[in-house]
Amino acid sequence: MAAEYKVEIIKRETIKPSSPTPPHLKIYQLSVLDQLQPVVYGQVVYFYPKNDISSERRSHRLRKSLSESLARFYPIAGRINSSTIDCNDEGAQYIEARFNGLLSTFLDQSAFSSTVLQPFLVAKMESPESGTWPQLLVQATFFDCGGLAVGICMSHKFADATTMGIFMKSWAETSNGSGQTVFPEFNGASYFPLIELSVQRPAVELKKVDSVMKRYVFDKPKILELKAKTAGDSVQQPTRVEVVTALILKCVMGASRSNPGSPKKYALTQSMNIRKRVDPPLPENLVGNVVGYFAVRTEEHHEEPALRDLVALLRKGIREFTEKKAKRLREDDASAVICRDLQEAAELIRSEDTKVLIFTSLCNFQLYEAVDFGWGKPIWVTVPASESHSNVVTLMDTRGGGVEAWVTLTKEDMASFERDPDLLAFAYLSTKNSAV
């Protein structure tokens, strides 16, 4: 962030649930998927433009509706204790802050990176407190112009991205008074019970390296071009996530091969919401970590694969994951199947002869549509990307129906990646937010 910008903390308080948790709900059992997650906070920042509602009234509405939401999502207000949550109504942390500048100036600044987003988040992603308490931290930062940033940190030990979205939508509905359409279900452990783990480790371990992160935007018209270019007999109607993922993978492969000593094998892993992929489907509003991981490997060959072939490879990987693995997650050995899949993913990522690109897609999560607290929809929603791990890509929606990609690579790979003509034909490097 530029030197003249400053975020000043005005006050901190603990928001308690509006009503106590009943005695029979005091202990919440985590699932095996929860248990396997790393001790980190999931993070997201929502930026809202100036509104006629005063900062004091907006802050009051946020605090009041948060208290009511914590009563409905009672485990979030508790303390994690190994494999359970003590639902003791300790509450969530609420921080109010001031930004000495304009929201428009902040969004239009150059040299934009995830580092400039950290002042809008009260905790860093890798924080040991995320494994105990508080599970939820909210920072409301008011700009001089009346704009507002709402930064969320939620423990990954309890919540995947879908759960964060469920909570945020419910909180927004409570705040704007539109009526609840979200009815959370808290029985994840009944579907994925704890089992004895041979090795206690996070779901995925990543090496910290000297990396570079850059943000690329694929506008909707360019995505339509990509879809037309990659459609074929194997995949007649590719999705925008498939075509953007395939293009980034292709360009990373090309960048890596231009550097001496790089691996000749490549693979891609991606987390996936499995609520709708099991048979029969799980409840839509099942909270917790309800994710699986699928991986695809490219064949070793001297020439770069065609973009259409990579799209077909991705579609095949998703189909095989759904048919061969996800549908088994309604069986008695669901927890064991999940543990084996996670172990395979971890081994793939640790392999020395294969470069693995780790994708996370938050597209179609209604990041813009669902979180209106009563003063309009956000003008920008973003998830800070890690800059300490390489070969990581995060995809998000733009307001105009495009895709925003945060790409983190080694310095050597990024130097070639950012010059790739195929990439630049469909995406542009975004250092400002005016067009996002």
Tab-separated table of C-alpha atoms in Angstrom:
chain	number	residue	atom	x	y	z
A	1	MET	CA	0.000	0.000	0.000
A	2	ALA	CA	1.258	3.470	-0.798
A	3	ALA	CA	2.917	5.261	2.087
A	4	GLU	CA	0.231	7.958	2.385
A	5	TYR	CA	-2.490	5.371	3.031
A	6	LYS	CA	-3.154	4.272	6.585
A	7	VAL	CA	-5.680	2.020	8.266
A	8	GLU	CA	-6.335	3.007	11.876
A	9	ILE	CA	-8.081	0.658	14.307
A	10	ILE	CA	-10.853	2.570	16.106
A	11	LYS	CA	-12.252	-0.113	18.395
A	12	ARG	CA	-12.334	-3.824	19.059
A	13	GLU	CA	-15.103	-5.813	20.649
A	14	THR	CA	-16.362	-9.345	21.037
A	15	ILE	CA	-19.797	-9.964	19.555
A	16	LYS	CA	-21.737	-12.610	21.455
A	17	PRO	CA	-24.666	-14.602	20.047
A	18	SER	CA	-28.015	-12.863	20.592
A	19	SER	CA	-29.321	-15.936	22.430
A	20	PRO	CA	-27.487	-18.710	24.315
A	21	THR	CA	-26.820	-22.071	22.690
A	22	PRO	CA	-29.149	-24.752	24.122
A	23	PRO	CA	-27.470	-27.329	26.410
A	24	HIS	CA	-28.004	-30.225	23.982
A	25	LEU	CA	-26.018	-28.351	21.293
A	26	LYS	CA	-23.035	-27.419	23.437
A	27	ILE	CA	-20.687	-29.959	21.814
A	28	TYR	CA	-20.285	-29.933	18.031
A	29	GLN	CA	-18.476	-32.885	16.474
A	30	LEU	CA	-16.051	-32.085	13.656
A	31	SER	CA	-15.937	-34.399	10.653
A	32	VAL	CA	-12.860	-36.171	9.313
A	33	LEU	CA	-12.719	-33.544	6.550
A	34	ASP	CA	-12.656	-30.773	9.151
A	35	GLN	CA	-9.944	-32.588	11.058
A	36	LEU	CA	-7.715	-32.817	7.975
A	37	GLN	CA	-7.790	-29.113	7.136
A	38	PRO	CA	-4.802	-26.839	7.826
A	39	VAL	CA	-4.797	-24.365	10.694
A	40	VAL	CA	-5.517	-21.258	8.615
A	41	TYR	CA	-8.181	-18.641	8.151
A	42	GLY	CA	-10.215	-18.489	4.980
A	43	GLN	CA	-10.324	-14.836	3.945
A	44	VAL	CA	-12.475	-12.579	1.788
A	45	VAL	CA	-12.869	-8.796	1.484
A	46	TYR	CA	-16.031	-7.039	0.248
A	47	PHE	CA	-15.780	-3.420	-0.939
A	48	TYR	CA	-18.922	-1.238	-0.895
A	49	PRO	CA	-19.313	2.266	-2.392
A	50	LYS	CA	-20.513	5.386	-0.581
A	51	ASN	CA	-24.034	5.173	0.793
A	52	ASP	CA	-26.505	7.582	2.371
A	53	ILE	CA	-26.571	5.448	5.514
A	54	SER	CA	-24.091	6.841	8.036
A	55	SER	CA	-21.020	4.900	9.116
A	56	GLU	CA	-22.391	4.688	12.659
A	57	ARG	CA	-25.673	3.142	11.516
A	58	ARG	CA	-23.946	0.682	9.198
A	59	SER	CA	-21.572	-0.400	11.947
A	60	HIS	CA	-24.477	-0.825	14.364
A	61	ARG	CA	-26.402	-2.886	11.803
A	62	LEU	CA	-23.375	-5.100	11.164
A	63	ARG	CA	-22.839	-5.776	14.868
A	64	LYS	CA	-26.501	-6.428	15.642
A	65	SER	CA	-27.070	-8.739	12.677
A	66	LEU	CA	-23.773	-10.523	13.369
A	67	SER	CA	-24.943	-11.272	16.914
A	68	GLU	CA	-28.202	-12.706	15.567
A	69	SER	CA	-26.337	-14.730	12.931
A	70	LEU	CA	-23.990	-16.225	15.529
A	71	ALA	CA	-27.029	-17.580	17.378
A	72	ARG	CA	-28.074	-19.418	14.190
A	73	PHE	CA	-24.521	-20.536	13.322
A	74	TYR	CA	-23.672	-21.350	16.926
A	75	PRO	CA	-20.500	-23.461	16.337
A	76	ILE	CA	-18.710	-20.407	14.865
A	77	ALA	CA	-19.072	-18.615	18.207
A	78	GLY	CA	-17.413	-21.492	20.066
A	79	ARG	CA	-13.883	-22.717	20.700
A	80	ILE	CA	-12.288	-25.557	18.738
A	81	ASN	CA	-10.949	-28.302	20.981
A	82	SER	CA	-9.199	-30.964	18.921
A	83	SER	CA	-12.012	-32.953	17.264
A	84	THR	CA	-14.941	-30.992	18.701
A	85	ILE	CA	-16.133	-27.422	19.130
A	86	ASP	CA	-17.132	-26.270	22.590
A	87	CYS	CA	-20.181	-24.161	21.696
A	88	ASN	CA	-19.766	-21.876	24.694
A	89	ASP	CA	-20.894	-18.641	23.021
A	90	GLU	CA	-17.500	-16.937	23.299
A	91	GLY	CA	-18.452	-15.033	20.190
A	92	ALA	CA	-16.597	-13.435	17.286
A	93	GLN	CA	-14.171	-10.536	17.076
A	94	TYR	CA	-15.416	-7.288	15.508
A	95	ILE	CA	-12.975	-4.523	14.619
A	96	GLU	CA	-13.882	-1.083	13.329
A	97	ALA	CA	-11.230	0.850	11.415
A	98	ARG	CA	-10.723	4.013	9.364
A	99	PHE	CA	-8.898	4.429	6.053
A	100	ASN	CA	-7.460	7.899	5.466
A	101	GLY	CA	-8.279	8.073	1.784
A	102	LEU	CA	-10.907	7.485	-0.871
A	103	LEU	CA	-12.138	4.058	-1.932
A	104	SER	CA	-11.838	5.042	-5.606
A	105	THR	CA	-8.224	6.096	-5.109
A	106	PHE	CA	-7.420	2.841	-3.354
A	107	LEU	CA	-9.011	0.714	-6.081
A	108	ASP	CA	-7.259	2.640	-8.852
A	109	GLN	CA	-3.775	2.412	-7.393
A	110	SER	CA	-1.042	0.667	-9.348
A	111	ALA	CA	1.144	-2.211	-8.147
A	112	PHE	CA	-1.913	-3.961	-6.719
A	113	SER	CA	-1.205	-7.184	-4.833
A	114	SER	CA	-2.583	-9.240	-1.976
A	115	THR	CA	-0.232	-7.355	0.360
A	116	VAL	CA	-2.319	-4.195	0.103
A	117	LEU	CA	-5.394	-6.155	1.210
A	118	GLN	CA	-3.899	-7.297	4.520
A	119	PRO	CA	-4.730	-4.040	6.400
A	120	PHE	CA	-8.418	-4.822	5.768
A	121	LEU	CA	-8.082	-8.195	7.507
A	122	VAL	CA	-7.544	-8.400	11.240
A	123	ALA	CA	-5.518	-11.626	11.099
A	124	LYS	CA	-3.070	-13.243	8.736
A	125	MET	CA	-4.087	-16.381	6.874
A	126	GLU	CA	-1.620	-18.608	8.722
A	127	SER	CA	-2.608	-17.847	12.319
A	128	PRO	CA	-2.504	-20.443	15.120
A	129	GLU	CA	-5.635	-18.920	16.671
A	130	SER	CA	-7.644	-20.278	13.741
A	131	GLY	CA	-7.270	-23.717	15.332
A	132	THR	CA	-8.892	-22.629	18.604
A	133	TRP	CA	-10.555	-19.199	18.970
A	134	PRO	CA	-11.717	-16.872	17.564
A	135	GLN	CA	-13.089	-18.770	14.613
A	136	LEU	CA	-14.511	-15.610	13.064
A	137	LEU	CA	-13.009	-12.133	12.853
A	138	VAL	CA	-14.718	-9.233	11.087
A	139	GLN	CA	-13.091	-5.916	10.232
A	140	ALA	CA	-15.275	-3.038	9.024
A	141	THR	CA	-13.063	-0.341	7.503
A	142	PHE	CA	-14.681	2.991	6.601
A	143	PHE	CA	-13.123	5.218	3.937
A	144	ASP	CA	-13.132	9.015	4.094
A	145	CYS	CA	-15.625	9.091	1.213
A	146	GLY	CA	-18.110	6.844	3.017
A	147	GLY	CA	-17.039	3.660	1.255
A	148	LEU	CA	-16.718	0.490	3.293
A	149	ALA	CA	-14.589	-2.659	3.263
A	150	VAL	CA	-15.768	-5.710	5.195
A	151	GLY	CA	-12.907	-8.159	5.747
A	152	ILE	CA	-13.710	-11.695	6.905
A	153	CYS	CA	-11.428	-14.294	8.495
A	154	MET	CA	-13.087	-17.658	9.234
A	155	SER	CA	-11.372	-20.778	10.529
A	156	HIS	CA	-10.759	-23.401	7.849
A	157	LYS	CA	-11.030	-26.081	10.541
A	158	PHE	CA	-14.783	-25.458	10.525
A	159	ALA	CA	-15.594	-23.843	7.193
A	160	ASP	CA	-14.855	-24.399	3.525
A	161	ALA	CA	-15.564	-21.672	0.953
A	162	THR	CA	-19.148	-22.846	0.514
A	163	THR	CA	-19.764	-22.645	4.264
A	164	MET	CA	-18.343	-19.115	4.312
A	165	GLY	CA	-20.743	-18.242	1.511
A	166	ILE	CA	-23.685	-19.802	3.373
A	167	PHE	CA	-22.861	-17.794	6.495
A	168	MET	CA	-22.304	-14.523	4.616
A	169	LYS	CA	-25.568	-14.848	2.710
A	170	SER	CA	-27.494	-15.563	5.908
A	171	TRP	CA	-25.802	-12.668	7.733
A	172	ALA	CA	-26.621	-10.285	4.867
A	173	GLU	CA	-30.261	-11.416	4.847
A	174	THR	CA	-30.451	-10.801	8.589
A	175	SER	CA	-28.949	-7.337	8.142
A	176	ASN	CA	-31.104	-6.194	5.211
A	177	GLY	CA	-34.315	-7.672	6.586
A	178	SER	CA	-35.221	-9.536	3.396
A	179	GLY	CA	-36.048	-12.750	5.252
A	180	GLN	CA	-34.018	-15.897	5.702
A	181	THR	CA	-33.589	-18.259	2.774
A	182	VAL	CA	-30.611	-20.089	4.313
A	183	PHE	CA	-31.211	-22.951	6.733
A	184	PRO	CA	-27.856	-24.411	7.790
A	185	GLU	CA	-27.393	-28.074	8.667
A	186	PHE	CA	-24.758	-29.034	11.219
A	187	ASN	CA	-24.405	-32.794	10.873
A	188	GLY	CA	-21.302	-33.142	8.700
A	189	ALA	CA	-19.786	-35.706	11.078
A	190	SER	CA	-22.714	-38.047	10.445
A	191	TYR	CA	-21.690	-38.243	6.771
A	192	PHE	CA	-17.921	-38.178	7.330
A	193	PRO	CA	-17.194	-39.519	10.818
A	194	LEU	CA	-13.773	-39.307	12.389
A	195	ILE	CA	-11.456	-42.257	11.865
A	196	GLU	CA	-8.056	-43.088	13.258
A	197	LEU	CA	-5.506	-41.268	11.117
A	198	SER	CA	-2.118	-42.891	10.628
A	199	VAL	CA	-0.488	-39.485	10.130
A	200	GLN	CA	-1.772	-36.170	11.437
A	201	ARG	CA	-1.060	-33.568	8.765
A	202	PRO	CA	-2.826	-30.776	6.921
A	203	ALA	CA	-4.754	-31.733	3.824
A	204	VAL	CA	-2.057	-30.247	1.586
A	205	GLU	CA	1.482	-29.195	2.442
A	206	LEU	CA	3.142	-26.530	0.314
A	207	LYS	CA	6.764	-25.460	0.308
A	208	LYS	CA	7.389	-21.784	0.869
A	209	VAL	CA	9.463	-20.297	-1.948
A	210	ASP	CA	10.302	-16.903	-3.377
A	211	SER	CA	7.314	-16.293	-5.639
A	212	VAL	CA	5.568	-13.609	-7.636
A	213	MET	CA	1.801	-13.104	-7.692
A	214	LYS	CA	-0.040	-11.294	-10.500
A	215	ARG	CA	-3.706	-10.776	-11.215
A	216	TYR	CA	-5.169	-11.364	-14.677
A	217	VAL	CA	-8.672	-10.584	-15.886
A	218	PHE	CA	-10.522	-12.544	-18.564
A	219	ASP	CA	-13.447	-10.417	-19.759
A	220	LYS	CA	-16.690	-12.114	-20.773
A	221	PRO	CA	-16.262	-11.571	-24.557
A	222	LYS	CA	-12.778	-13.119	-24.433
A	223	ILE	CA	-14.117	-16.092	-22.502
A	224	LEU	CA	-16.761	-16.609	-25.186
A	225	GLU	CA	-13.938	-16.649	-27.747
A	226	LEU	CA	-12.072	-19.212	-25.656
A	227	LYS	CA	-15.154	-21.395	-25.420
A	228	ALA	CA	-15.644	-21.310	-29.176
A	229	LYS	CA	-11.976	-22.130	-29.771
A	230	THR	CA	-11.925	-25.106	-27.407
A	231	ALA	CA	-15.341	-26.664	-28.104
A	232	GLY	CA	-15.135	-29.996	-29.892
A	233	ASP	CA	-16.398	-33.552	-29.980
A	234	SER	CA	-15.013	-34.337	-26.516
A	235	VAL	CA	-16.412	-31.215	-24.831
A	236	GLN	CA	-19.110	-29.524	-26.854
A	237	GLN	CA	-19.927	-26.839	-24.276
A	238	PRO	CA	-16.896	-26.090	-22.088
A	239	THR	CA	-17.448	-23.964	-19.000
A	240	ARG	CA	-15.630	-20.693	-18.438
A	241	VAL	CA	-13.720	-22.243	-15.513
A	242	GLU	CA	-12.575	-25.114	-17.751
A	243	VAL	CA	-11.318	-22.862	-20.545
A	244	VAL	CA	-9.552	-20.385	-18.236
A	245	THR	CA	-7.997	-23.219	-16.234
A	246	ALA	CA	-6.804	-24.986	-19.386
A	247	LEU	CA	-5.278	-21.800	-20.822
A	248	ILE	CA	-3.405	-20.980	-17.605
A	249	LEU	CA	-2.157	-24.570	-17.337
A	250	LYS	CA	-0.954	-24.485	-20.948
A	251	CYS	CA	0.874	-21.186	-20.442
A	252	VAL	CA	2.481	-22.358	-17.186
A	253	MET	CA	3.698	-25.501	-18.940
A	254	GLY	CA	5.211	-23.382	-21.687
A	255	ALA	CA	6.853	-21.017	-19.198
A	256	SER	CA	8.292	-23.844	-17.128
A	257	ARG	CA	9.705	-25.714	-20.126
A	258	SER	CA	11.623	-22.608	-21.158
A	259	ASN	CA	13.609	-22.809	-17.903
A	260	PRO	CA	16.479	-25.330	-17.687
A	261	GLY	CA	16.066	-28.216	-15.282
A	262	SER	CA	12.291	-27.955	-14.955
A	263	PRO	CA	10.198	-31.149	-14.655
A	264	LYS	CA	8.850	-32.705	-17.842
A	265	LYS	CA	5.667	-33.937	-16.178
A	266	TYR	CA	2.766	-31.701	-15.203
A	267	ALA	CA	-0.372	-32.156	-13.155
A	268	LEU	CA	-3.244	-30.101	-11.845
A	269	THR	CA	-5.213	-30.497	-8.636
A	270	GLN	CA	-8.376	-28.680	-7.697
A	271	SER	CA	-10.648	-28.747	-4.680
A	272	MET	CA	-14.298	-29.377	-5.411
A	273	ASN	CA	-17.551	-28.936	-3.547
A	274	ILE	CA	-18.937	-32.465	-3.299
A	275	ARG	CA	-22.352	-31.655	-1.817
A	276	LYS	CA	-24.090	-32.091	-5.175
A	277	ARG	CA	-21.724	-34.700	-6.599
A	278	VAL	CA	-22.487	-37.561	-4.240
A	279	ASP	CA	-25.483	-39.785	-4.923
A	280	PRO	CA	-27.928	-38.971	-3.432
A	281	PRO	CA	-26.759	-35.353	-2.999
A	282	LEU	CA	-25.923	-33.966	0.420
A	283	PRO	CA	-27.920	-31.043	1.830
A	284	GLU	CA	-27.151	-27.827	-0.059
A	285	ASN	CA	-26.570	-25.890	3.173
A	286	LEU	CA	-24.517	-28.538	4.958
A	287	VAL	CA	-21.837	-26.555	6.786
A	288	GLY	CA	-18.280	-27.608	7.450
A	289	ASN	CA	-15.607	-28.820	5.043
A	290	VAL	CA	-17.353	-30.833	2.348
A	291	VAL	CA	-14.705	-30.888	-0.358
A	292	GLY	CA	-12.832	-33.423	-2.398
A	293	TYR	CA	-9.742	-33.122	-4.581
A	294	PHE	CA	-9.355	-34.322	-8.138
A	295	ALA	CA	-6.107	-34.449	-10.074
A	296	VAL	CA	-5.254	-34.743	-13.757
A	297	ARG	CA	-1.862	-35.480	-15.271
A	298	THR	CA	-0.663	-34.463	-18.699
A	299	GLU	CA	1.177	-36.981	-20.824
A	300	GLU	CA	4.893	-36.491	-21.248
A	301	HIS	CA	5.616	-35.271	-24.770
A	302	HIS	CA	7.895	-32.821	-26.472
A	303	GLU	CA	5.247	-30.542	-27.905
A	304	GLU	CA	2.795	-28.508	-25.882
A	305	PRO	CA	-0.682	-30.041	-25.815
A	306	ALA	CA	-3.467	-28.289	-27.685
A	307	LEU	CA	-5.778	-26.138	-25.594
A	308	ARG	CA	-8.769	-28.211	-26.683
A	309	ASP	CA	-7.045	-31.359	-25.438
A	310	LEU	CA	-6.431	-29.810	-22.010
A	311	VAL	CA	-10.101	-28.848	-21.732
A	312	ALA	CA	-11.032	-32.450	-22.560
A	313	LEU	CA	-8.521	-33.684	-19.969
A	314	LEU	CA	-10.094	-31.497	-17.282
A	315	ARG	CA	-13.621	-32.613	-18.151
A	316	LYS	CA	-12.520	-36.252	-18.046
A	317	GLY	CA	-10.893	-35.753	-14.633
A	318	ILE	CA	-14.040	-34.202	-13.190
A	319	ARG	CA	-16.215	-36.952	-14.647
A	320	GLU	CA	-14.006	-39.719	-13.296
A	321	PHE	CA	-13.862	-38.080	-9.868
A	322	THR	CA	-17.653	-37.863	-9.757
A	323	GLU	CA	-18.323	-41.384	-11.028
A	324	LYS	CA	-15.531	-43.298	-9.314
A	325	LYS	CA	-15.019	-41.412	-6.068
A	326	ALA	CA	-17.703	-38.877	-5.205
A	327	LYS	CA	-20.549	-41.353	-5.555
A	328	ARG	CA	-18.798	-43.645	-3.061
A	329	LEU	CA	-18.997	-40.969	-0.405
A	330	ARG	CA	-22.457	-42.115	0.610
A	331	GLU	CA	-21.078	-45.519	1.573
A	332	ASP	CA	-19.868	-46.664	4.971
A	333	ASP	CA	-16.193	-46.196	4.130
A	334	ALA	CA	-16.586	-42.569	2.982
A	335	SER	CA	-14.052	-41.258	5.490
A	336	ALA	CA	-11.450	-43.808	4.420
A	337	VAL	CA	-11.989	-42.941	0.740
A	338	ILE	CA	-11.451	-39.249	1.509
A	339	CYS	CA	-8.270	-39.899	3.470
A	340	ARG	CA	-6.818	-41.972	0.635
A	341	ASP	CA	-7.629	-39.244	-1.897
A	342	LEU	CA	-6.001	-36.569	0.251
A	343	GLN	CA	-2.960	-38.739	0.771
A	344	GLU	CA	-2.633	-39.268	-2.991
A	345	ALA	CA	-2.929	-35.511	-3.582
A	346	ALA	CA	-0.277	-34.780	-0.970
A	347	GLU	CA	2.094	-37.341	-2.496
A	348	LEU	CA	1.560	-35.878	-5.966
A	349	ILE	CA	2.339	-32.363	-4.750
A	350	ARG	CA	5.507	-33.573	-3.006
A	351	SER	CA	6.783	-35.490	-6.039
A	352	GLU	CA	10.066	-34.192	-7.423
A	353	ASP	CA	9.565	-35.153	-11.080
A	354	THR	CA	6.176	-33.465	-11.560
A	355	LYS	CA	5.223	-29.808	-11.467
A	356	VAL	CA	1.794	-29.524	-9.871
A	357	LEU	CA	-0.458	-26.515	-10.324
A	358	ILE	CA	-2.973	-26.090	-7.499
A	359	PHE	CA	-6.248	-24.457	-8.536
A	360	THR	CA	-9.049	-23.076	-6.394
A	361	SER	CA	-12.180	-21.810	-8.121
A	362	LEU	CA	-14.624	-19.493	-6.378
A	363	CYS	CA	-16.557	-18.837	-9.567
A	364	ASN	CA	-20.346	-19.184	-9.311
A	365	PHE	CA	-20.200	-18.571	-5.547
A	366	GLN	CA	-22.467	-15.499	-5.868
A	367	LEU	CA	-19.771	-13.332	-4.305
A	368	TYR	CA	-21.429	-10.185	-5.642
A	369	GLU	CA	-25.114	-11.114	-5.604
A	370	ALA	CA	-25.583	-12.653	-2.161
A	371	VAL	CA	-23.920	-10.238	0.290
A	372	ASP	CA	-26.020	-7.059	0.406
A	373	PHE	CA	-26.222	-5.898	4.018
A	374	GLY	CA	-28.802	-3.254	3.138
A	375	TRP	CA	-26.637	-0.677	1.380
A	376	GLY	CA	-26.229	-2.326	-2.012
A	377	LYS	CA	-24.047	-4.977	-3.563
A	378	PRO	CA	-20.252	-4.808	-3.356
A	379	ILE	CA	-18.332	-3.248	-6.237
A	380	TRP	CA	-15.411	-5.623	-5.737
A	381	VAL	CA	-15.001	-8.899	-3.869
A	382	THR	CA	-11.651	-10.588	-3.615
A	383	VAL	CA	-9.880	-13.384	-1.820
A	384	PRO	CA	-6.251	-12.542	-0.973
A	385	ALA	CA	-3.922	-14.969	-2.723
A	386	SER	CA	-0.868	-16.406	-1.028
A	387	GLU	CA	2.412	-15.017	-2.299
A	388	SER	CA	4.599	-17.413	-0.304
A	389	HIS	CA	3.768	-20.554	-2.314
A	390	SER	CA	4.321	-21.028	-6.043
A	391	ASN	CA	2.169	-22.793	-8.642
A	392	VAL	CA	-1.076	-21.668	-7.005
A	393	VAL	CA	-4.019	-20.171	-8.919
A	394	THR	CA	-7.256	-18.747	-7.520
A	395	LEU	CA	-10.186	-17.987	-9.829
A	396	MET	CA	-13.030	-15.604	-8.956
A	397	ASP	CA	-15.947	-13.950	-10.714
A	398	THR	CA	-15.811	-10.379	-11.956
A	399	ARG	CA	-18.880	-8.163	-11.869
A	400	GLY	CA	-19.229	-8.368	-15.641
A	401	GLY	CA	-19.367	-12.141	-15.929
A	402	GLY	CA	-15.658	-12.602	-16.514
A	403	VAL	CA	-12.992	-14.351	-14.466
A	404	GLU	CA	-10.285	-12.851	-12.279
A	405	ALA	CA	-7.220	-15.081	-11.828
A	406	TRP	CA	-4.611	-14.608	-9.112
A	407	VAL	CA	-1.561	-16.521	-10.360
A	408	THR	CA	1.452	-17.214	-8.134
A	409	LEU	CA	4.590	-18.657	-9.769
A	410	THR	CA	8.318	-18.666	-9.218
A	411	LYS	CA	10.077	-15.553	-10.505
A	412	GLU	CA	11.601	-17.523	-13.374
A	413	ASP	CA	8.306	-19.019	-14.514
A	414	MET	CA	6.414	-15.725	-14.146
A	415	ALA	CA	8.945	-13.924	-16.344
A	416	SER	CA	8.017	-16.249	-19.229
A	417	PHE	CA	4.350	-16.695	-18.323
A	418	GLU	CA	3.525	-12.981	-18.441
A	419	ARG	CA	4.888	-12.718	-22.006
A	420	ASP	CA	2.974	-15.693	-23.400
A	421	PRO	CA	1.069	-14.516	-26.513
A	422	ASP	CA	-1.742	-17.036	-25.926
A	423	LEU	CA	-2.324	-15.616	-22.448
A	424	LEU	CA	-2.208	-12.004	-23.608
A	425	ALA	CA	-4.646	-12.754	-26.424
A	426	PHE	CA	-7.397	-13.528	-23.917
A	427	ALA	CA	-6.427	-11.830	-20.633
A	428	TYR	CA	-4.851	-8.631	-19.423
A	429	LEU	CA	-2.674	-7.965	-16.432
A	430	SER	CA	-4.809	-5.994	-13.977
A	431	THR	CA	-3.011	-3.496	-11.762
A	432	LYS	CA	-6.159	-1.451	-11.189
A	433	ASN	CA	-9.721	-2.303	-10.237
A	434	SER	CA	-11.643	0.243	-12.271
A	435	ALA	CA	-12.260	-2.349	-14.971
A	436	VAL	CA	-12.960	-5.287	-12.673
